[in-house]
Coordinates of C-alpha atoms and ligand atoms in Angstrom, one line a residue:
M1 CA 0.0 0.0 0.0
K2 CA 1.2 3.5 -0.9
H3 CA 0.8 6.2 1.8
S4 CA 0.8 10.1 1.6
I5 CA 2.1 13.1 3.5
F6 CA -0.3 15.4 5.2
Y7 CA -0.2 19.2 5.0
N8 CA -2.4 22.2 4.4
G9 CA -5.2 20.2 6.0
Q10 CA -5.2 17.3 3.6
W11 CA -3.4 14.1 2.3
Q12 CA -1.4 15.2 -0.7
S13 CA -0.9 13.1 -3.9
H14 CA 2.8 12.2 -4.2
Q15 CA 4.7 12.0 -7.5
G16 CA 8.2 11.3 -6.2
D17 CA 10.0 8.4 -4.5
Y18 CA 8.7 6.1 -1.8
F19 CA 10.5 4.0 0.8
N20 CA 9.6 0.6 2.3
V21 CA 8.7 0.0 5.9
Y22 CA 9.5 -3.5 7.3
D23 CA 8.2 -5.6 10.1
P24 CA 11.3 -6.1 12.3
S25 CA 10.2 -9.5 13.5
N26 CA 10.2 -11.1 10.0
G27 CA 11.3 -8.6 7.4
E28 CA 7.9 -8.5 5.6
S29 CA 7.2 -5.2 3.8
L30 CA 4.3 -3.3 5.5
G31 CA 3.9 -0.5 2.9
L32 CA 5.4 2.3 1.0
V33 CA 5.8 5.8 2.4
P34 CA 6.6 9.0 0.5
S35 CA 10.1 10.5 0.4
A36 CA 9.1 14.2 0.5
S37 CA 11.2 16.5 -1.8
K38 CA 12.7 19.7 -0.8
N39 CA 9.9 21.5 -2.7
D40 CA 7.3 19.5 -0.6
M41 CA 9.0 20.7 2.5
K42 CA 9.0 24.3 1.4
K43 CA 5.2 24.0 0.8
I44 CA 4.7 22.4 4.2
I45 CA 6.5 25.3 5.9
Q46 CA 4.5 27.8 3.9
S47 CA 1.2 26.2 5.0
A48 CA 2.3 26.0 8.6
Y49 CA 3.5 29.6 8.6
D50 CA 0.3 30.8 6.9
S51 CA -1.8 29.2 9.7
F52 CA 0.1 30.8 12.6
E53 CA -1.8 34.0 12.9
L54 CA -5.2 32.4 12.8
W55 CA -4.2 29.6 15.2
S56 CA -2.3 31.7 17.7
N57 CA -5.2 34.1 17.9
K58 CA -7.8 31.5 18.6
T59 CA -8.8 31.3 22.2
A60 CA -7.1 28.7 24.5
E61 CA -10.5 27.0 24.9
Y62 CA -10.9 26.6 21.2
R63 CA -7.4 25.0 20.8
C64 CA -7.9 22.8 23.9
D65 CA -11.3 21.6 22.8
L66 CA -9.7 20.3 19.5
L67 CA -6.9 18.6 21.5
E68 CA -9.5 16.9 23.7
K69 CA -11.4 15.7 20.6
L70 CA -8.2 14.2 19.3
Y71 CA -7.7 12.5 22.7
D72 CA -11.1 10.9 22.4
L73 CA -10.5 9.7 18.8
V74 CA -7.2 8.2 19.8
L75 CA -8.7 6.3 22.7
A76 CA -11.5 5.0 20.5
E77 CA -9.0 3.6 18.0
K78 CA -6.2 2.6 20.5
E79 CA -6.2 -1.1 19.5
E80 CA -5.8 -0.2 15.8
I81 CA -2.9 2.2 16.5
A82 CA -1.3 -0.4 18.8
T83 CA -1.5 -3.1 16.2
I84 CA 0.2 -0.9 13.6
M85 CA 2.9 0.0 16.2
T86 CA 3.7 -3.7 17.0
K87 CA 3.9 -4.5 13.3
E88 CA 6.4 -1.7 12.5
N89 CA 8.3 -1.5 15.8
G90 CA 8.1 -5.1 17.1
K91 CA 7.3 -4.3 20.7
P92 CA 4.8 -6.6 22.4
Y93 CA 1.2 -5.7 21.7
G94 CA 0.5 -5.0 25.4
E95 CA 3.4 -2.5 25.5
S96 CA 2.1 -0.8 22.3
L97 CA -1.3 -0.4 23.9
G98 CA 0.3 1.0 27.0
E99 CA 2.2 3.5 24.8
V100 CA -0.9 4.7 23.0
I101 CA -2.6 5.4 26.3
Y102 CA 0.5 7.1 27.7
G103 CA 0.8 9.2 24.5
A104 CA -2.9 10.1 24.6
N105 CA -2.4 11.4 28.1
F106 CA -0.3 14.2 26.7
L107 CA -3.2 15.3 24.5
K108 CA -5.6 15.2 27.5
W109 CA -3.1 16.9 29.9
Y110 CA -2.3 19.8 27.5
S111 CA -5.9 20.2 26.6
E112 CA -6.3 21.3 30.2
E113 CA -2.9 23.0 30.9
G114 CA -3.2 25.0 27.6
K115 CA -5.9 27.2 29.4
R116 CA -3.4 28.2 32.1
I117 CA -0.7 30.1 30.2
Y118 CA -0.4 33.0 32.5
G119 CA 1.6 36.2 32.4
Q120 CA 2.8 38.4 35.3
F121 CA 2.4 41.9 36.6
I122 CA 5.7 42.9 38.3
P123 CA 6.0 45.7 40.8
S124 CA 8.2 48.4 39.4
S125 CA 10.8 50.5 41.2
Q126 CA 9.6 53.6 39.4
S127 CA 6.1 54.8 40.5
N128 CA 5.1 55.8 36.9
K129 CA 6.0 52.5 35.3
R130 CA 4.1 49.3 35.0
I131 CA 5.9 46.1 34.1
M132 CA 3.8 43.4 32.4
V133 CA 4.9 40.0 31.1
R134 CA 3.0 37.9 28.6
K135 CA 3.7 34.5 27.1
Q136 CA 3.1 34.0 23.4
P137 CA 3.7 31.1 21.0
V138 CA 7.1 30.9 19.5
G139 CA 5.9 30.2 15.9
V140 CA 6.2 27.3 13.5
V141 CA 7.6 24.2 15.2
Y142 CA 9.4 21.3 13.5
G143 CA 9.6 18.0 15.5
I144 CA 11.8 14.9 14.7
T145 CA 11.0 11.7 16.6
P146 CA 12.7 8.2 16.9
W147 CA 11.4 4.7 16.2
N148 CA 11.4 3.4 19.7
F149 CA 8.2 5.2 20.8
P150 CA 6.4 5.8 17.5
F151 CA 3.3 7.5 19.0
A152 CA 4.1 9.0 22.4
M153 CA 7.2 10.9 21.2
I154 CA 4.9 12.7 18.7
T155 CA 2.1 13.6 21.1
R156 CA 4.6 14.7 23.8
K157 CA 5.7 17.4 21.4
M158 CA 2.6 18.1 19.4
A159 CA 0.1 18.5 22.3
P160 CA 2.0 21.3 24.1
A161 CA 3.0 23.0 20.8
L162 CA -0.6 23.2 19.6
A163 CA -1.9 24.1 23.0
A164 CA 0.5 27.0 23.1
G165 CA -0.7 28.3 19.7
C166 CA 2.1 27.0 17.5
P167 CA 1.6 25.2 14.1
F168 CA 3.4 21.9 14.1
I169 CA 5.3 19.8 11.6
I170 CA 6.3 16.2 12.5
K171 CA 8.9 14.0 10.8
P172 CA 8.7 10.5 12.3
A173 CA 11.6 7.9 12.0
K174 CA 11.9 6.0 8.8
E175 CA 11.4 2.7 10.6
T176 CA 8.0 3.7 12.1
P177 CA 6.1 6.2 10.1
L178 CA 2.9 4.1 9.8
T179 CA 1.8 4.8 13.4
A180 CA 2.2 8.5 12.7
I181 CA 0.2 8.2 9.5
K182 CA -2.6 6.4 11.3
F183 CA -2.5 9.1 14.0
F184 CA -2.8 11.8 11.3
E185 CA -6.0 10.1 10.0
L186 CA -7.4 11.1 13.4
V187 CA -5.9 14.5 13.2
E188 CA -7.7 15.0 9.9
K189 CA -11.0 14.0 11.5
V190 CA -10.6 16.6 14.3
G191 CA -10.6 19.4 11.7
F192 CA -7.7 21.7 12.8
P193 CA -7.5 24.8 10.6
K194 CA -5.4 24.1 7.5
G195 CA -1.6 24.1 8.1
V196 CA -1.8 23.7 11.9
A197 CA -0.8 20.0 12.0
N198 CA 1.4 18.5 9.3
L199 CA 3.2 15.2 8.7
V200 CA 6.2 14.8 6.5
T201 CA 8.2 11.6 5.8
G202 CA 11.4 11.0 3.9
D203 CA 15.1 11.6 4.0
A204 CA 15.7 13.2 7.3
K205 CA 18.9 15.1 6.3
K206 CA 17.4 16.5 3.2
I207 CA 14.1 17.6 4.7
T208 CA 15.8 19.1 7.8
E209 CA 18.2 21.1 5.7
V210 CA 15.2 23.0 4.2
V211 CA 13.9 23.7 7.7
M212 CA 17.2 24.8 9.1
N213 CA 17.6 27.3 6.2
D214 CA 14.1 28.8 6.8
E215 CA 13.9 31.5 9.3
R216 CA 10.1 31.1 9.6
V217 CA 10.5 27.9 11.5
R218 CA 11.2 29.2 15.0
K219 CA 11.5 26.0 17.1
I220 CA 13.1 22.6 16.7
T221 CA 12.1 19.8 19.0
F222 CA 14.1 16.6 18.7
T223 CA 14.1 13.1 20.3
G224 CA 16.9 10.8 19.2
S225 CA 20.6 10.2 19.5
T226 CA 23.1 12.6 21.1
E227 CA 25.1 12.5 17.9
V228 CA 22.2 13.8 15.7
G229 CA 21.1 16.2 18.5
K230 CA 24.5 17.9 18.4
L231 CA 24.3 18.3 14.7
L232 CA 20.8 19.9 14.9
M233 CA 22.0 22.2 17.6
S234 CA 24.7 23.5 15.4
Q235 CA 22.5 23.7 12.3
S236 CA 19.8 25.6 14.2
S237 CA 22.2 28.3 15.2
Q238 CA 22.1 29.6 11.6
T239 CA 18.7 31.2 12.2
V240 CA 18.9 31.1 16.1
K241 CA 16.0 28.8 16.5
K242 CA 14.7 27.8 19.9
I243 CA 15.7 24.2 20.5
S244 CA 14.7 21.2 22.7
L245 CA 16.7 18.0 22.7
E246 CA 15.7 14.7 24.3
L247 CA 18.8 12.6 23.6
G248 CA 20.5 9.4 24.7
G249 CA 20.9 8.0 28.2
H250 CA 22.9 5.5 30.1
A251 CA 20.9 5.0 33.2
P252 CA 22.4 3.5 36.4
L253 CA 20.4 1.5 38.8
I254 CA 21.9 1.3 42.3
V255 CA 20.8 -1.5 44.8
F256 CA 22.0 -0.5 48.3
D257 CA 22.6 -3.0 51.1
D258 CA 19.3 -2.2 52.8
A259 CA 17.2 -2.5 49.5
D260 CA 14.1 -4.6 49.3
I261 CA 15.5 -7.2 46.9
K262 CA 12.0 -8.1 45.5
K263 CA 11.3 -4.4 44.7
A264 CA 14.8 -3.9 43.2
V265 CA 14.4 -6.9 40.9
A266 CA 10.9 -5.8 39.8
G267 CA 12.3 -2.3 39.2
T268 CA 15.2 -3.6 37.2
I269 CA 12.9 -5.7 35.0
A270 CA 10.5 -2.7 34.5
S271 CA 13.3 -0.3 33.6
K272 CA 15.4 -2.6 31.5
F273 CA 13.3 -4.8 29.2
R274 CA 10.6 -2.5 27.9
N275 CA 10.8 -2.4 24.1
C276 CA 13.7 -5.0 24.2
G277 CA 15.8 -2.5 26.2
Q278 CA 15.6 0.0 23.3
V279 CA 14.6 2.9 25.6
C280 CA 16.5 6.1 26.4
I281 CA 15.7 5.7 30.1
A282 CA 16.5 1.9 30.2
T283 CA 18.7 0.7 33.0
N284 CA 22.1 0.2 31.4
R285 CA 24.4 -0.4 34.4
V286 CA 23.3 -2.1 37.6
F287 CA 25.5 -1.3 40.7
V288 CA 24.9 -3.7 43.6
H289 CA 26.3 -3.6 47.1
E290 CA 28.7 -6.5 47.6
S291 CA 26.8 -7.8 50.7
I292 CA 23.6 -8.5 48.7
Q293 CA 25.1 -9.1 45.3
A294 CA 24.5 -12.9 45.4
D295 CA 20.9 -12.7 46.6
Y296 CA 20.0 -9.9 44.1
T297 CA 21.7 -11.7 41.2
A298 CA 20.0 -15.0 41.9
A299 CA 16.6 -13.4 42.1
L300 CA 17.2 -11.4 39.0
I301 CA 18.2 -14.5 37.0
E302 CA 15.0 -16.3 38.1
A303 CA 12.9 -13.3 37.0
V304 CA 14.6 -12.8 33.6
K305 CA 14.7 -16.5 32.7
V306 CA 10.9 -16.5 32.3
L307 CA 10.7 -13.6 29.9
K308 CA 9.4 -15.0 26.6
M309 CA 11.0 -13.8 23.4
G310 CA 9.2 -13.7 20.1
N311 CA 6.7 -11.9 17.8
G312 CA 5.0 -9.1 19.7
F313 CA 1.5 -10.5 18.8
E314 CA 2.2 -13.9 20.4
E315 CA 0.7 -14.4 23.8
C316 CA 2.9 -13.7 26.8
V317 CA 5.8 -12.4 24.7
K318 CA 7.8 -9.8 26.7
I319 CA 10.8 -9.4 24.4
G320 CA 10.3 -8.5 20.8
P321 CA 12.8 -8.1 18.0
V322 CA 15.7 -5.6 17.9
I323 CA 14.7 -2.8 15.5
N324 CA 17.4 -3.7 12.8
K325 CA 20.8 -5.2 12.1
K326 CA 22.7 -2.1 13.2
G327 CA 21.0 -2.2 16.6
H328 CA 21.7 -5.9 16.9
D329 CA 25.3 -5.6 15.9
K330 CA 25.9 -2.9 18.5
I331 CA 24.6 -5.1 21.3
H332 CA 26.5 -8.1 20.1
L333 CA 29.8 -6.1 19.9
Q334 CA 29.3 -4.6 23.4
L335 CA 28.8 -8.1 24.8
E336 CA 31.8 -9.6 23.0
D337 CA 34.0 -6.7 24.2
A338 CA 32.8 -7.2 27.8
L339 CA 33.3 -11.0 27.8
S340 CA 36.7 -10.6 26.2
K341 CA 37.8 -8.3 29.1
G342 CA 36.7 -10.6 31.9
A343 CA 32.9 -10.2 32.3
N344 CA 31.0 -13.3 33.3
L345 CA 28.0 -14.5 31.3
L346 CA 25.2 -15.4 33.7
L347 CA 22.2 -15.7 31.3
G348 CA 21.4 -15.4 27.6
G349 CA 23.9 -13.9 25.2
Q350 CA 22.6 -15.5 22.0
S351 CA 20.8 -13.9 19.1
H352 CA 19.2 -15.2 16.0
H353 CA 18.0 -13.9 12.6
V354 CA 14.7 -14.8 10.9
G355 CA 13.2 -13.7 7.6
K356 CA 14.6 -13.0 4.2
V357 CA 15.8 -9.4 4.5
D358 CA 19.3 -9.0 6.0
S359 CA 18.6 -5.5 7.5
V360 CA 15.9 -6.7 9.9
G361 CA 14.5 -9.8 11.7
Y362 CA 17.0 -10.0 14.7
F363 CA 16.2 -11.3 18.2
F364 CA 18.5 -11.0 21.1
E365 CA 18.1 -13.1 24.3
P366 CA 17.6 -11.2 27.6
T367 CA 21.2 -11.3 29.0
I368 CA 22.9 -10.8 32.3
I369 CA 26.6 -10.4 32.9
D370 CA 28.5 -9.6 36.0
Q371 CA 32.1 -8.7 36.9
V372 CA 31.7 -5.6 34.7
T373 CA 34.5 -3.0 34.9
T374 CA 35.1 0.5 33.7
N375 CA 37.4 -0.5 30.8
M376 CA 34.5 -2.2 29.0
D377 CA 32.5 -0.4 26.2
I378 CA 29.3 -1.4 27.9
F379 CA 30.2 0.8 30.9
Y380 CA 30.2 4.0 28.8
D381 CA 28.2 3.4 25.6
E382 CA 24.4 3.4 25.5
T383 CA 23.4 -0.3 24.8
F384 CA 19.9 -0.1 23.4
G385 CA 19.3 -3.8 24.0
P386 CA 18.3 -6.4 26.5
V387 CA 21.6 -6.7 28.4
I388 CA 22.1 -6.1 32.1
P389 CA 25.7 -5.5 33.2
I390 CA 26.3 -5.9 37.0
I391 CA 29.0 -4.0 38.8
T392 CA 29.7 -4.6 42.5
F393 CA 30.4 -1.7 45.0
T394 CA 31.4 -1.4 48.6
N395 CA 30.2 2.0 49.8
D396 CA 27.7 4.8 48.8
D397 CA 30.2 7.3 47.6
E398 CA 31.8 4.8 45.3
A399 CA 28.4 3.8 43.8
I400 CA 27.4 7.5 43.2
K401 CA 30.8 8.3 41.7
L402 CA 30.5 5.3 39.3
A403 CA 26.9 6.1 38.5
N404 CA 27.8 9.7 37.6
D405 CA 30.8 8.7 35.5
T406 CA 29.2 9.2 32.1
P407 CA 28.6 12.1 29.7
Y408 CA 24.8 11.2 29.8
G409 CA 22.4 12.4 32.5
L410 CA 18.9 11.3 31.6
A411 CA 17.4 8.8 34.0
S412 CA 18.7 7.0 37.1
Y413 CA 17.2 4.6 39.6
F414 CA 18.1 3.4 43.1
F415 CA 16.7 1.1 45.8
T416 CA 17.0 1.6 49.5
E417 CA 14.6 1.4 52.5
S418 CA 16.2 4.4 54.1
I419 CA 14.5 7.8 53.4
S420 CA 17.5 9.8 54.6
R421 CA 19.9 7.9 52.4
G422 CA 17.4 8.1 49.5
F423 CA 17.2 11.9 49.7
E424 CA 20.9 12.3 49.8
V425 CA 21.4 10.0 46.8
S426 CA 18.7 11.6 44.7
E427 CA 20.4 15.0 45.3
K428 CA 23.8 13.7 44.4
L429 CA 22.8 11.8 41.2
D430 CA 23.7 14.0 38.2
Y431 CA 20.5 13.1 36.2
G432 CA 17.4 14.9 35.1
M433 CA 15.2 12.1 36.5
V434 CA 15.5 9.8 39.5
G435 CA 13.5 6.7 40.3
F436 CA 13.5 6.2 44.1
N437 CA 12.4 2.6 44.7
T438 CA 10.8 2.4 41.3
G439 CA 11.8 1.5 37.7
A440 CA 8.8 3.3 36.1
I441 CA 9.0 7.1 36.0
S442 CA 7.3 8.5 32.9
S443 CA 4.0 10.4 33.1
A444 CA 2.3 13.3 31.3
Q445 CA 2.5 15.6 34.4
A446 CA 6.2 15.2 35.1
P447 CA 9.2 17.0 33.5
F448 CA 11.0 14.5 31.3
G449 CA 14.5 15.4 30.2
G450 CA 18.2 15.1 30.9
F451 CA 21.3 16.8 32.2
K452 CA 24.7 17.0 30.3
E453 CA 24.7 15.3 26.9
S454 CA 21.2 13.9 27.4
G455 CA 19.6 17.1 26.2
I456 CA 18.2 20.5 26.7
G457 CA 14.7 21.4 27.9
R458 CA 11.8 19.3 29.3
E459 CA 8.8 17.5 27.9
G460 CA 5.7 16.9 30.0
G461 CA 3.9 18.9 32.7
H462 CA 3.9 22.7 32.7
F463 CA 7.6 22.7 31.9
G464 CA 6.8 21.1 28.6
L465 CA 4.5 24.0 27.6
E466 CA 7.2 26.7 28.4
E467 CA 9.3 25.2 25.6
Y468 CA 6.8 26.6 23.0
L469 CA 6.4 30.0 24.5
E470 CA 8.3 33.3 24.3
V471 CA 8.3 35.7 27.1
K472 CA 7.4 39.3 26.2
Y473 CA 8.0 42.2 28.5
I474 CA 5.8 45.2 28.1
C475 CA 6.8 48.4 29.9
L476 CA 4.0 51.1 30.3
E477 CA 4.7 54.6 31.5
I478 CA 1.7 56.4 32.9
Ligands
NAP501 P1 18.6 8.9 15.6 O1 19.4 8.2 14.6 O2 19.2 10.2 16.2 O3 17.2 9.2 14.8 C1 16.2 9.9 15.5 C2 15.4 10.7 14.5 O4 16.4 11.7 13.9 C3 14.9 10.0 13.3 O5 13.6 10.5 12.9 C4 15.9 10.2 12.2 O6 15.3 10.1 10.9 C5 16.3 11.6 12.5 N1 17.6 11.9 11.9 C6 18.7 11.1 11.7 N2 19.7 11.8 11.2 C7 19.3 13.1 11.0 C8 19.9 14.3 10.5 N3 21.1 14.3 10.0 N4 19.1 15.4 10.4 C9 17.8 15.4 10.9 N5 17.2 14.3 11.4 C10 17.9 13.2 11.5 O7 18.2 8.0 16.8 P2 17.6 6.6 16.8 O8 18.7 5.6 16.7 O9 16.5 6.5 15.8 O10 16.9 6.6 18.2 C11 17.5 6.1 19.3 C12 18.1 7.3 20.2 O11 17.1 8.1 20.6 C13 18.8 6.8 21.4 O12 20.0 7.4 21.6 C14 17.8 7.1 22.5 O13 18.4 7.2 23.8 C15 17.3 8.4 22.0 N6 15.9 8.6 22.6 C16 15.9 9.6 23.6 C17 14.6 9.9 24.2 C18 14.5 11.0 25.2 O14 13.4 11.3 25.5 N7 15.6 11.5 25.8 C19 13.5 9.1 23.9 C20 13.6 8.1 22.9 C21 14.9 7.9 22.3 P3 15.4 8.7 10.1 O15 14.8 7.7 10.9 O16 14.7 9.1 8.8 O17 16.9 8.5 9.8

């Protein structure tokens, strides 16, 4: 089936090239998606720009009502969206359904928060001056999203942008554009004014180049690798665009000597194996106190052993395929490197390939290794796969120092039954997000984002709305 791009309020006929989307569990083709040309991109920007005045001047209630309508449509078709997501991404169907509901929550939350964009009246030091501050939409926004959360990464950007009064253009990842296309069928039904919500697919570099050279696009919001994030940061400097970056992570999970081991194991599973470990906030390094290392490891092996691997539509499957060969090879190389430098394989370690296409169809067993040290690649590089490396520590300072020893600073987790220790550790961890006795931290109300090379800005909650607003100061002399 051949799909289309959506702009100026309608699906557009496409004359140019298409690209194939594959099912990562077996390599079957799922459909053809347009490769937008530079000229298409110019037309998309024009239509978004043309809609700005109308959209930003609508009342907050008007904009928020449309977002709420979109939320209702998404929930009514959540199973269909989840089915498409499992086909193109491979994640277990239950996880896809969970992502649709999580993603829909951003539509709902910003349909409420969008009514609360307040300014300020600041007391002046001069009696004849009045200082007023108002917030106003930044302008046309261009969003780029990755394949690992094909739905929620879009709504986490689009809902606050539209609520703030900004027209929005989304470019989903080439591996997972079909979820976005299905979502835009619902966007079309809502009836946003022409040009307010737009979907473009195709060569990321080519399309983005047009955006970066166009001063009318005022904001870039990106989720993806740190490498591409740095590139976009430098490109967006040409026209000094506002920029938000949600980049890579290398989350530590610390199990202190007074941890509840059952809780710690459940938290490790929750934070590690979602989407086959292909998650920016996935636990990538487990630090365990030497006194409980044996008990924790034994319990973890028992819990991981039962995780069924396979096609995401099969019953009880918890581990789907790796997205592609590149992803598979990275996991494989990290594991080989660790084992060659003295790590000990406790579980898993094998992978296999199915299907006819070489580029996709890879499964990697859930894997646990211990005796991991800082000279191994897995200690510093984001894994994006189902491998748990265990490192043993002897005191709190050592654990925190090791946990912070990374250029990333996205998510972190720890387990302790002591509130005082927990507070101290949460303050010392150099991360934008901290899970204290939990491995599940994402929610629409909370500020999601990272320190250091994990990004700039926040998504979710009222912080997420600020990213799409400019602050205007008005000084009145009376
Ligand atoms: P990626 O290679 O950076 O791709 C992400 C998106 O950027 C895709 O849409 C991709 O388009 C596009 N892109 C690639 N090169 C580009 C360029 N030169 N100019 C403009 N756009 C470009 O990352 P990925 O491998 O797909 O995703 C995994 C990464 O995302 C991991 O590092 C993960 O930690 C991070 N991530 C972060 C968060 C967060 O919230 N912090 C959430 C999820 C994932 P194409 O697909 O068309 O190439």
